[in-house]
CSV table of C-alpha atoms and ligand atoms in Angstrom, one decimal:
chain,number,residue,atom,x,y,z
R,1,MET,CA,89.1,-3.1,27.6
R,2,ALA,CA,92.8,-3.2,28.4
R,3,ASN,CA,95.2,-5.0,26.0
R,4,ASP,CA,97.5,-7.7,27.3
R,5,LEU,CA,99.8,-7.1,24.4
R,6,VAL,CA,100.2,-4.4,21.7
R,7,ILE,CA,102.2,-4.9,18.5
R,8,LYS,CA,103.3,-1.3,17.8
R,9,GLY,CA,104.0,0.6,14.7
R,10,GLY,CA,103.9,-2.0,12.0
R,11,LEU,CA,102.2,-2.0,8.6
R,12,VAL,CA,99.1,-4.1,9.0
R,13,VAL,CA,98.3,-5.9,5.7
R,14,SER,CA,94.9,-7.2,4.6
R,15,ALA,CA,93.6,-8.3,1.2
R,16,ALA,CA,91.9,-4.8,1.0
R,17,GLY,CA,95.1,-2.8,1.6
R,18,THR,CA,97.7,-1.7,4.1
R,19,ARG,CA,97.4,0.5,7.2
R,20,ARG,CA,99.9,1.6,9.8
R,21,ALA,CA,98.4,0.7,13.1
R,22,ASP,CA,99.0,-0.7,16.5
R,23,VAL,CA,97.4,-4.1,17.1
R,24,GLY,CA,95.9,-4.7,20.6
R,25,ILE,CA,95.5,-8.2,21.8
R,26,LYS,CA,93.4,-9.4,24.7
R,27,GLY,CA,93.5,-13.1,25.6
R,28,GLU,CA,93.3,-15.1,22.4
R,29,LYS,CA,91.7,-12.4,20.3
R,30,ILE,CA,92.5,-9.2,18.5
R,31,ASN,CA,91.0,-6.5,20.6
R,32,ALA,CA,91.6,-3.3,18.6
R,33,LEU,CA,93.5,-1.7,15.8
R,34,GLY,CA,94.5,2.0,16.2
R,35,GLU,CA,97.0,4.6,17.1
R,36,ASP,CA,98.9,4.8,20.4
R,37,LEU,CA,97.3,1.7,21.9
R,38,GLU,CA,98.5,0.7,25.3
R,39,GLY,CA,98.9,-2.7,26.9
R,40,ALA,CA,100.6,-4.7,29.6
R,41,ARG,CA,103.3,-5.8,27.1
R,42,THR,CA,104.5,-4.4,23.8
R,43,ILE,CA,106.3,-5.7,20.7
R,44,ASP,CA,108.0,-3.2,18.5
R,45,ALA,CA,107.1,-3.8,14.8
R,46,THR,CA,108.6,-0.6,13.3
R,47,ASP,CA,109.6,-1.3,9.7
R,48,MET,CA,107.8,-4.7,9.8
R,49,LEU,CA,104.8,-6.0,8.1
R,50,VAL,CA,102.1,-7.3,10.4
R,51,LEU,CA,100.4,-10.2,8.6
R,52,PRO,CA,97.6,-12.6,9.5
R,53,GLY,CA,99.1,-16.1,10.1
R,54,ALA,CA,99.1,-18.0,6.8
R,55,LEU,CA,96.8,-21.1,6.3
R,56,ASP,CA,98.3,-24.1,4.5
R,57,VAL,CA,95.2,-26.0,3.5
R,58,HIS,CA,97.2,-29.0,2.0
R,59,THR,CA,99.6,-31.0,4.2
R,60,HIS,CA,100.2,-34.7,4.8
R,61,PHE,CA,102.0,-35.1,8.1
R,62,GLN,CA,102.9,-38.7,9.1
R,63,LEU,CA,101.0,-40.1,6.2
R,64,PRO,CA,101.3,-43.8,5.5
R,65,PHE,CA,101.9,-43.7,1.8
R,66,CYS,CA,104.1,-45.5,-0.9
R,67,GLY,CA,105.2,-48.2,1.6
R,68,THR,CA,106.4,-45.8,4.3
R,69,VAL,CA,105.2,-42.9,6.5
R,70,SER,CA,105.9,-39.3,5.7
R,71,ALA,CA,108.7,-38.1,7.9
R,72,ASP,CA,107.4,-34.8,9.3
R,73,GLY,CA,104.9,-35.7,12.0
R,74,PHE,CA,102.3,-33.4,13.6
R,75,PHE,CA,104.9,-31.9,15.9
R,76,SER,CA,107.8,-31.3,13.6
R,77,GLY,CA,105.5,-30.3,10.8
R,78,SER,CA,103.6,-27.8,12.9
R,79,ARG,CA,106.8,-26.4,14.4
R,80,ALA,CA,108.1,-25.9,10.9
R,81,ALA,CA,104.7,-24.2,10.1
R,82,ALA,CA,105.1,-21.8,13.0
R,83,LEU,CA,108.7,-20.9,12.0
R,84,GLY,CA,107.4,-20.2,8.5
R,85,GLY,CA,104.5,-18.0,9.7
R,86,VAL,CA,101.8,-20.6,9.1
R,87,THR,CA,99.4,-20.7,12.1
R,88,THR,CA,96.7,-23.1,10.7
R,89,PHE,CA,97.1,-26.1,8.5
R,90,ILE,CA,94.6,-28.5,7.1
R,91,ASP,CA,95.7,-32.2,6.8
R,92,PHE,CA,93.7,-35.2,5.7
R,93,ALA,CA,91.8,-38.1,7.4
R,94,ILE,CA,91.7,-40.6,4.6
R,95,GLN,CA,89.1,-43.4,4.9
R,96,ALA,CA,90.7,-46.8,5.3
R,97,ARG,CA,88.3,-49.5,4.0
R,98,PRO,CA,86.2,-51.1,5.4
R,99,GLY,CA,86.3,-48.3,8.1
R,100,SER,CA,84.2,-45.2,7.9
R,101,VAL,CA,85.4,-41.7,7.2
R,102,MET,CA,84.4,-40.8,10.8
R,103,ASP,CA,86.7,-43.6,12.0
R,104,ALA,CA,89.6,-42.1,10.1
R,105,ILE,CA,88.8,-38.6,11.5
R,106,GLU,CA,88.8,-39.9,15.1
R,107,ALA,CA,92.1,-41.8,14.5
R,108,ARG,CA,93.8,-38.8,12.9
R,109,ARG,CA,92.6,-36.5,15.7
R,110,ALA,CA,94.0,-38.9,18.3
R,111,GLU,CA,97.4,-38.6,16.5
R,112,ALA,CA,97.4,-34.8,16.0
R,113,ASP,CA,95.7,-33.3,19.0
R,114,PRO,CA,98.5,-33.9,21.5
R,115,GLU,CA,101.3,-33.0,19.0
R,116,VAL,CA,100.3,-29.8,17.2
R,117,CYS,CA,101.8,-26.5,18.1
R,118,VAL,CA,99.6,-24.5,15.6
R,119,ASP,CA,95.9,-24.8,14.9
R,120,TYR,CA,94.7,-27.3,12.4
R,121,SER,CA,91.8,-29.0,10.8
R,122,LEU,CA,91.2,-32.0,8.5
R,123,HIS,CA,89.7,-32.7,5.1
R,124,ALA,CA,87.6,-35.9,5.0
R,125,GLY,CA,89.2,-38.3,2.5
R,126,ILE,CA,86.6,-40.6,0.8
R,127,THR,CA,88.0,-43.7,-0.8
R,128,ASP,CA,84.8,-45.9,-0.8
R,129,TRP,CA,81.7,-44.1,-2.0
R,130,SER,CA,78.4,-45.8,-0.9
R,131,ALA,CA,75.1,-45.1,0.8
R,132,ASP,CA,77.0,-45.3,4.1
R,133,ARG,CA,79.0,-42.2,3.0
R,134,ILE,CA,75.8,-40.3,2.3
R,135,ARG,CA,74.6,-41.2,5.8
R,136,GLU,CA,77.7,-40.0,7.5
R,137,ILE,CA,78.2,-36.7,5.6
R,138,PRO,CA,75.9,-34.7,7.9
R,139,ALA,CA,77.8,-35.8,11.0
R,140,ILE,CA,81.2,-35.0,9.4
R,141,ILE,CA,80.1,-31.5,8.6
R,142,GLU,CA,78.6,-31.2,12.0
R,143,ALA,CA,82.0,-32.2,13.5
R,144,GLY,CA,83.5,-29.1,11.7
R,145,ILE,CA,84.8,-30.7,8.6
R,146,PRO,CA,82.9,-29.4,5.5
R,147,THR,CA,85.5,-30.3,2.9
R,148,PHE,CA,85.9,-33.7,1.3
R,149,LYS,CA,88.8,-35.1,-0.8
R,150,MET,CA,88.6,-37.7,-3.6
R,151,PHE,CA,91.4,-39.0,-5.6
R,152,MET,CA,91.0,-39.5,-9.4
R,153,ILE,CA,94.3,-41.6,-9.2
R,154,TYR,CA,96.0,-43.9,-6.8
R,155,LYS,CA,94.0,-47.0,-7.9
R,156,SER,CA,96.7,-49.3,-6.7
R,157,GLN,CA,96.5,-47.8,-3.2
R,158,GLY,CA,92.7,-48.4,-3.2
R,159,TRP,CA,92.1,-44.6,-3.0
R,160,GLN,CA,90.7,-43.9,-6.4
R,161,SER,CA,87.1,-42.7,-6.9
R,162,ASN,CA,85.3,-43.2,-10.2
R,163,ASP,CA,83.3,-40.5,-12.1
R,164,GLY,CA,80.0,-41.7,-10.7
R,165,ASP,CA,81.3,-41.6,-7.1
R,166,LEU,CA,82.7,-38.1,-7.7
R,167,PHE,CA,79.4,-36.8,-9.2
R,168,ALA,CA,77.4,-38.3,-6.4
R,169,ALA,CA,79.7,-36.8,-3.7
R,170,LEU,CA,79.5,-33.4,-5.4
R,171,ARG,CA,75.7,-33.6,-5.4
R,172,GLU,CA,75.3,-34.9,-1.9
R,173,THR,CA,77.8,-32.5,-0.2
R,174,ALA,CA,76.3,-29.5,-2.0
R,175,LYS,CA,73.0,-30.2,-0.2
R,176,LEU,CA,74.7,-29.2,3.1
R,177,GLY,CA,77.1,-26.5,1.7
R,178,GLY,CA,80.1,-28.8,1.6
R,179,MET,CA,82.9,-28.8,-1.0
R,180,VAL,CA,84.7,-31.7,-2.7
R,181,GLY,CA,88.4,-31.3,-3.5
R,182,VAL,CA,90.1,-33.6,-6.0
R,183,HIS,CA,93.6,-34.8,-6.8
R,184,ALA,CA,93.0,-34.6,-10.6
R,185,GLU,CA,95.1,-36.9,-12.7
R,186,ASN,CA,93.9,-39.4,-15.3
R,187,ASN,CA,94.8,-42.8,-13.8
R,188,ASP,CA,94.1,-45.0,-16.9
R,189,LEU,CA,96.2,-42.8,-19.2
R,190,ILE,CA,99.1,-42.7,-16.8
R,191,GLU,CA,99.1,-46.5,-16.4
R,192,MET,CA,99.0,-46.9,-20.2
R,193,LEU,CA,101.9,-44.6,-20.7
R,194,GLN,CA,103.8,-46.2,-17.8
R,195,ALA,CA,103.3,-49.7,-19.4
R,196,GLU,CA,104.5,-48.4,-22.8
R,197,ALA,CA,107.6,-46.8,-21.1
R,198,ASP,CA,108.4,-49.9,-19.2
R,199,ALA,CA,108.1,-52.1,-22.3
R,200,ALA,CA,110.5,-49.7,-24.2
R,201,GLY,CA,113.0,-50.0,-21.4
R,202,GLY,CA,115.6,-47.4,-20.3
R,203,THR,CA,113.3,-45.6,-17.8
R,204,THR,CA,114.8,-43.1,-15.4
R,205,CYS,CA,113.4,-40.7,-12.8
R,206,TYR,CA,112.6,-38.3,-15.7
R,207,THR,CA,110.1,-41.0,-16.9
R,208,HIS,CA,107.9,-39.8,-14.0
R,209,ALA,CA,107.3,-36.6,-15.9
R,210,VAL,CA,107.1,-38.2,-19.3
R,211,THR,CA,104.4,-40.6,-18.3
R,212,ARG,CA,102.3,-37.8,-16.7
R,213,PRO,CA,102.1,-35.3,-19.6
R,214,GLU,CA,99.9,-32.2,-19.3
R,215,VAL,CA,96.8,-34.0,-20.7
R,216,THR,CA,96.8,-36.3,-17.7
R,217,GLU,CA,96.0,-33.3,-15.6
R,218,THR,CA,93.9,-31.1,-18.0
R,219,GLU,CA,91.6,-34.0,-19.0
R,220,ALA,CA,91.0,-34.9,-15.3
R,221,ILE,CA,90.3,-31.3,-14.3
R,222,SER,CA,88.0,-30.7,-17.3
R,223,ARG,CA,86.1,-33.8,-16.4
R,224,ALA,CA,85.8,-32.9,-12.7
R,225,ILE,CA,84.6,-29.4,-13.6
R,226,ARG,CA,81.9,-30.8,-15.9
R,227,LEU,CA,80.8,-33.2,-13.2
R,228,ALA,CA,80.6,-30.4,-10.6
R,229,GLU,CA,78.7,-28.2,-13.0
R,230,ALA,CA,76.1,-30.9,-13.7
R,231,ALA,CA,75.9,-32.0,-10.0
R,232,GLY,CA,75.5,-28.4,-8.8
R,233,GLY,CA,78.5,-29.0,-6.5
R,234,THR,CA,81.4,-26.9,-5.4
R,235,LEU,CA,84.8,-28.2,-6.6
R,236,TYR,CA,88.3,-27.5,-5.3
R,237,ILE,CA,91.4,-28.5,-7.3
R,238,PHE,CA,94.3,-29.5,-5.1
R,239,HIS,CA,97.9,-29.0,-6.3
R,240,MET,CA,97.2,-27.8,-9.8
R,241,SER,CA,100.4,-27.9,-11.8
R,242,THR,CA,99.9,-27.0,-15.5
R,243,GLY,CA,99.3,-23.8,-17.4
R,244,GLY,CA,96.7,-25.6,-19.5
R,245,ALA,CA,94.7,-26.5,-16.4
R,246,ALA,CA,94.8,-23.0,-15.1
R,247,ASP,CA,93.2,-21.8,-18.4
R,248,ILE,CA,90.5,-24.4,-18.1
R,249,VAL,CA,89.7,-23.2,-14.5
R,250,LYS,CA,89.6,-19.6,-15.8
R,251,ASP,CA,87.1,-20.5,-18.5
R,252,ALA,CA,84.9,-22.4,-16.0
R,253,ARG,CA,85.0,-19.6,-13.5
R,254,ASP,CA,84.2,-17.1,-16.2
R,255,ARG,CA,81.0,-19.0,-17.0
R,256,GLY,CA,80.1,-19.2,-13.3
R,257,VAL,CA,81.1,-22.7,-12.3
R,258,ALA,CA,81.8,-23.0,-8.6
R,259,VAL,CA,85.4,-24.2,-9.0
R,260,HIS,CA,88.4,-23.1,-7.0
R,261,ALA,CA,92.1,-23.9,-7.5
R,262,GLU,CA,95.3,-24.1,-5.6
R,263,THR,CA,98.9,-24.3,-6.7
R,264,GLY,CA,102.1,-24.5,-4.7
R,265,PRO,CA,105.6,-22.9,-4.7
R,266,HIS,CA,107.2,-26.1,-6.1
R,267,TYR,CA,105.0,-25.8,-9.3
R,268,LEU,CA,105.9,-22.1,-9.6
R,269,LEU,CA,109.7,-22.4,-9.0
R,270,LEU,CA,110.9,-25.9,-9.8
R,271,ASP,CA,110.9,-27.5,-13.2
R,272,ASP,CA,111.2,-31.1,-14.5
R,273,GLU,CA,114.8,-30.7,-15.6
R,274,LEU,CA,115.6,-31.4,-12.0
R,275,PHE,CA,114.5,-35.1,-12.5
R,276,LYS,CA,117.7,-35.5,-14.6
R,277,ARG,CA,119.9,-34.8,-11.6
R,278,PRO,CA,121.3,-37.7,-9.6
R,279,ASP,CA,119.0,-36.6,-6.7
R,280,GLY,CA,116.1,-36.0,-9.1
R,281,HIS,CA,113.9,-38.5,-7.2
R,282,HIS,CA,113.9,-36.1,-4.3
R,283,PHE,CA,111.7,-33.8,-6.4
R,284,ALA,CA,109.1,-36.5,-7.4
R,285,THR,CA,105.6,-35.6,-6.4
R,286,CYS,CA,102.2,-36.1,-8.0
R,287,PRO,CA,101.4,-34.3,-10.2
R,288,PRO,CA,105.0,-33.7,-11.2
R,289,ILE,CA,106.8,-30.4,-11.4
R,290,ARG,CA,106.4,-29.1,-14.9
R,291,LYS,CA,108.0,-26.8,-17.5
R,292,PRO,CA,109.0,-23.1,-17.3
R,293,ALA,CA,106.0,-22.2,-19.5
R,294,ASP,CA,103.6,-23.8,-17.0
R,295,GLN,CA,105.2,-21.8,-14.2
R,296,GLN,CA,104.8,-18.6,-16.2
R,297,LYS,CA,101.1,-19.3,-16.8
R,298,LEU,CA,100.4,-20.3,-13.2
R,299,TRP,CA,102.0,-17.0,-12.0
R,300,GLU,CA,99.7,-15.1,-14.5
R,301,ARG,CA,96.6,-17.0,-13.2
R,302,LEU,CA,97.6,-16.2,-9.6
R,303,ALA,CA,97.9,-12.6,-10.4
R,304,ASP,CA,94.6,-12.4,-12.2
R,305,GLY,CA,92.8,-14.2,-9.3
R,306,THR,CA,91.9,-17.4,-11.1
R,307,VAL,CA,94.1,-19.4,-8.8
R,308,GLU,CA,92.9,-18.4,-5.3
R,309,VAL,CA,95.1,-20.4,-2.9
R,310,LEU,CA,98.8,-21.1,-2.5
R,311,ALA,CA,99.4,-24.3,-0.4
R,312,THR,CA,102.3,-26.7,-0.1
R,313,ASP,CA,101.1,-30.3,-0.3
R,314,THR,CA,103.9,-30.9,2.3
R,315,CYS,CA,104.5,-34.7,2.4
R,316,THR,CA,108.1,-35.1,3.6
R,317,PHE,CA,110.3,-38.1,2.7
R,318,THR,CA,113.9,-38.2,3.7
R,319,SER,CA,116.6,-39.2,1.3
R,320,GLN,CA,116.7,-42.7,2.9
R,321,GLN,CA,112.9,-43.0,2.2
R,322,LYS,CA,113.3,-41.6,-1.3
R,323,ASP,CA,116.0,-44.2,-2.0
R,324,MET,CA,113.3,-46.9,-1.7
R,325,TRP,CA,112.8,-46.2,-5.5
R,326,LYS,CA,115.9,-48.2,-6.4
R,327,GLY,CA,115.7,-47.0,-10.0
R,328,ASP,CA,111.9,-47.6,-10.5
R,329,TYR,CA,110.2,-44.3,-11.1
R,330,LYS,CA,106.9,-45.7,-10.0
R,331,ALA,CA,108.2,-46.7,-6.6
R,332,ILE,CA,109.4,-43.3,-5.4
R,333,PRO,CA,107.7,-42.1,-2.2
R,334,PHE,CA,105.9,-39.1,-3.7
R,335,GLY,CA,106.1,-35.8,-1.9
R,336,MET,CA,108.4,-33.1,-0.5
R,337,PRO,CA,108.7,-30.8,2.5
R,338,GLY,CA,107.6,-27.2,2.0
R,339,ILE,CA,105.4,-25.6,4.7
R,340,GLU,CA,108.2,-23.6,6.3
R,341,ALA,CA,109.1,-21.8,3.1
R,342,LEU,CA,105.6,-21.0,1.8
R,343,LEU,CA,105.4,-17.4,3.0
R,344,PRO,CA,109.1,-16.5,2.4
R,345,LEU,CA,109.0,-17.9,-1.2
R,346,THR,CA,105.7,-16.2,-1.9
R,347,HIS,CA,107.0,-12.9,-0.7
R,348,THR,CA,110.3,-13.3,-2.6
R,349,TYR,CA,109.0,-14.4,-5.9
R,350,GLY,CA,105.5,-13.1,-5.9
R,351,VAL,CA,105.8,-9.7,-4.3
R,352,GLY,CA,109.6,-9.3,-4.9
R,353,ASN,CA,109.2,-9.9,-8.6
R,354,ARG,CA,106.1,-7.6,-8.7
R,355,ARG,CA,103.7,-10.3,-9.8
R,356,PHE,CA,101.4,-9.2,-7.1
R,357,ASP,CA,101.5,-6.9,-4.0
R,358,VAL,CA,101.5,-7.7,-0.3
R,359,SER,CA,97.7,-7.4,-0.1
R,360,GLN,CA,97.3,-10.1,-2.8
R,361,MET,CA,99.8,-12.2,-1.0
R,362,VAL,CA,97.6,-12.1,2.1
R,363,ALA,CA,94.6,-13.0,0.0
R,364,LEU,CA,96.4,-16.0,-1.4
R,365,LEU,CA,97.9,-17.2,1.9
R,366,SER,CA,95.3,-16.2,4.5
R,367,GLU,CA,92.0,-14.6,3.5
R,368,SER,CA,91.0,-16.8,0.6
R,369,PRO,CA,91.9,-20.1,2.2
R,370,ALA,CA,90.0,-19.0,5.4
R,371,ARG,CA,87.0,-18.1,3.3
R,372,LEU,CA,87.0,-21.1,1.0
R,373,PHE,CA,87.5,-23.6,3.9
R,374,GLY,CA,85.0,-22.1,6.4
R,375,LEU,CA,87.4,-20.4,8.8
R,376,ASP,CA,86.7,-16.8,8.0
R,377,HIS,CA,84.7,-16.3,11.2
R,378,ARG,CA,88.0,-16.4,13.2
R,379,LYS,CA,91.1,-16.8,10.9
R,380,GLY,CA,92.7,-15.0,8.0
R,381,LYS,CA,92.6,-11.4,9.0
R,382,VAL,CA,94.3,-9.0,11.5
R,383,ALA,CA,90.9,-7.5,12.5
R,384,GLU,CA,89.0,-6.9,15.7
R,385,GLY,CA,87.4,-10.1,17.0
R,386,TYR,CA,89.6,-12.5,15.0
R,387,ASP,CA,92.0,-15.0,16.6
R,388,ALA,CA,95.3,-13.3,17.3
R,389,ASP,CA,97.2,-15.4,14.8
R,390,VAL,CA,99.7,-12.7,13.8
R,391,VAL,CA,103.1,-12.8,12.0
R,392,ILE,CA,105.6,-10.0,12.4
R,393,PHE,CA,107.5,-10.1,9.1
R,394,ASP,CA,110.7,-8.4,8.1
R,395,PRO,CA,110.3,-7.7,4.3
R,396,ARG,CA,114.0,-7.0,3.9
R,397,LEU,CA,115.7,-9.8,5.8
R,398,LYS,CA,117.5,-12.2,3.6
R,399,HIS,CA,117.8,-15.9,4.4
R,400,THR,CA,119.1,-18.7,2.3
R,401,LEU,CA,117.0,-21.9,2.5
R,402,SER,CA,118.9,-25.0,3.5
R,403,ALA,CA,118.5,-28.4,5.0
R,404,LYS,CA,121.2,-27.3,7.5
R,405,THR,CA,118.9,-24.7,9.0
R,406,HIS,CA,115.3,-25.7,8.3
R,407,ALA,CA,113.1,-27.2,11.0
R,408,SER,CA,111.7,-30.1,8.9
R,409,GLU,CA,112.9,-33.6,9.6
R,410,CYS,CA,114.1,-33.8,6.0
R,411,ASP,CA,117.8,-34.1,5.3
R,412,TYR,CA,117.5,-32.2,2.0
R,413,ASP,CA,115.6,-29.0,1.0
R,414,PRO,CA,114.0,-28.8,-2.4
R,415,PHE,CA,114.9,-25.1,-2.4
R,416,GLU,CA,118.5,-25.5,-1.1
R,417,GLY,CA,120.5,-22.4,-1.8
R,418,THR,CA,117.5,-20.2,-2.7
R,419,THR,CA,117.9,-16.8,-1.0
R,420,CYS,CA,114.6,-15.4,0.2
R,421,THR,CA,114.0,-11.7,0.8
R,422,GLY,CA,111.5,-11.4,3.7
R,423,MET,CA,111.2,-13.7,6.7
R,424,PRO,CA,108.8,-14.1,9.6
R,425,ILE,CA,110.4,-12.9,12.9
R,426,THR,CA,107.7,-13.5,15.4
R,427,THR,CA,104.6,-15.7,15.2
R,428,LEU,CA,101.6,-15.5,17.6
R,429,LEU,CA,99.0,-18.2,17.9
R,430,ARG,CA,95.8,-17.0,19.5
R,431,GLY,CA,97.8,-14.4,21.4
R,432,LYS,CA,100.7,-16.6,22.5
R,433,VAL,CA,104.1,-16.0,21.1
R,434,ILE,CA,105.3,-19.3,19.6
R,435,VAL,CA,108.2,-18.0,17.5
R,436,GLN,CA,110.3,-15.2,18.9
R,437,ASP,CA,113.3,-13.7,17.0
R,438,ARG,CA,113.0,-16.6,14.6
R,439,ALA,CA,113.4,-19.2,17.3
R,440,PHE,CA,110.6,-21.6,18.2
R,441,VAL,CA,109.3,-21.0,21.7
R,442,GLY,CA,106.0,-22.9,21.5
R,443,SER,CA,105.0,-26.3,22.8
R,444,LYS,CA,103.3,-29.5,21.8
R,445,GLY,CA,99.6,-29.0,22.4
R,446,ASP,CA,99.6,-25.2,21.8
R,447,GLY,CA,97.5,-25.9,18.7
R,448,LEU,CA,93.9,-26.8,18.6
R,449,PHE,CA,91.6,-28.6,16.2
R,450,VAL,CA,89.4,-25.8,14.9
R,451,ALA,CA,85.8,-26.5,13.7
R,452,ARG,CA,85.0,-25.2,10.3
R,453,LYS,CA,81.7,-24.0,8.9
R,454,PRO,CA,80.4,-24.7,5.4
R,455,PRO,CA,81.9,-22.0,3.2
R,456,ALA,CA,79.5,-19.1,2.8
R,457,THR,CA,80.1,-18.4,-0.9
R,458,LYS,CA,80.2,-20.8,-3.8
R,459,GLN,CA,82.2,-18.7,-6.3
A,1,LIG,O1,102.9,-36.7,-4.4
A,1,LIG,C1,102.1,-36.2,-3.5
A,1,LIG,N1,101.4,-35.1,-3.8
A,1,LIG,N2,102.0,-36.8,-2.3
A,1,LIG,C2,101.1,-36.5,-1.3
A,1,LIG,C3,99.8,-37.2,-1.6
A,1,LIG,C4,99.0,-36.4,-2.6
A,1,LIG,O2,98.8,-36.9,-3.7
A,1,LIG,O3,98.5,-35.3,-2.3
A,2,LIG,ZN1,97.3,-35.3,-4.1
């Protein structure tokens, strides 16, 4: 079968290793890998890495949150994704009471479908556990959404689930092969520490970190793991931030619990001293960025395979939106941009600092997220029959991250001034070039909602 396009002479990377090969593409699919392939068009990838498009399984585009709406919408967010080599993202459809989760999914799809320029899916956010939820879970999974999110915090937003709700959701979703992901922080403890801090007076942006010490995450993660174990469910920890939690996940995985964990570049590279800067509130996210010792431990647990996924939790707020805090650390719109820098930062600090190799980078950014989130029948690998989501990556090209040049709508960049080594040059989405020579050439609507399957493996 003739190729429409051949990517010639690059080093093709998979989690299993690297191989110099041409990549033949026919229509939307990878047609062949081999030597001296011919096709109607060619792209020269000499000296380049040929990577599967990254999957960012944690984004919040145009999320109504903290009294405003996150500033990167489905178009600007997915354009930033494409420029960063991310060809699939998973956002959230969060149930708005008294509506159903399915109502939220339909509303979110109506927002995203016409706007996205890379492929996407949604997690089903449950805020109101009841018999109605049990009834709608099969239809949600049938609609291609086998992963659910529950919040152990955000009581005041009406999003918090209690332990019984979480246990029941783990038990019920497991019957159909689903997975429950949690935002794991101890709401009661945080509220108590906030009340104490407020009573003592003199709070600053740094109080955001002080009132969310490590135990607020480790306790919640331990609890969620015990609940998953007892319920026979599969648990995913979104945005894990502490070294202590990473050790807890390791212990649980070592005894066979079906628990999976994600961390993000901001937890690996930024620390809570930043809250002391005049623009410290720009870095406020939940859980907060932590200490250098946490970063060290998270890197170790990435390298040893305990932490299986890197994702960004992109939830962009401009400086004008962040200014809504007006000195109250509890009123900061929580979140930061990040999707565009996921792959360059992982290459620079993970591969560049020899914490892991390019194959493990592909495992963390592509193969593991595709497997855990039920997309490994078409995404996550440069292999015959897979979607031709391919990134041609120059491992030597240096680029300094800046709000002046990033594609996000944000007027600051959390990694401003950081020089990355290694940048995506060309991004293909299902065979179509959407980034060429680092310029976006895609369009709204290039992306599709992709139906996911219940993940095949528990551990
Ligand atoms: O602060 C954060 N992480 N904002 C986005 C919502 C969430 O908790 O994931
Ligand atoms: Zn969260």
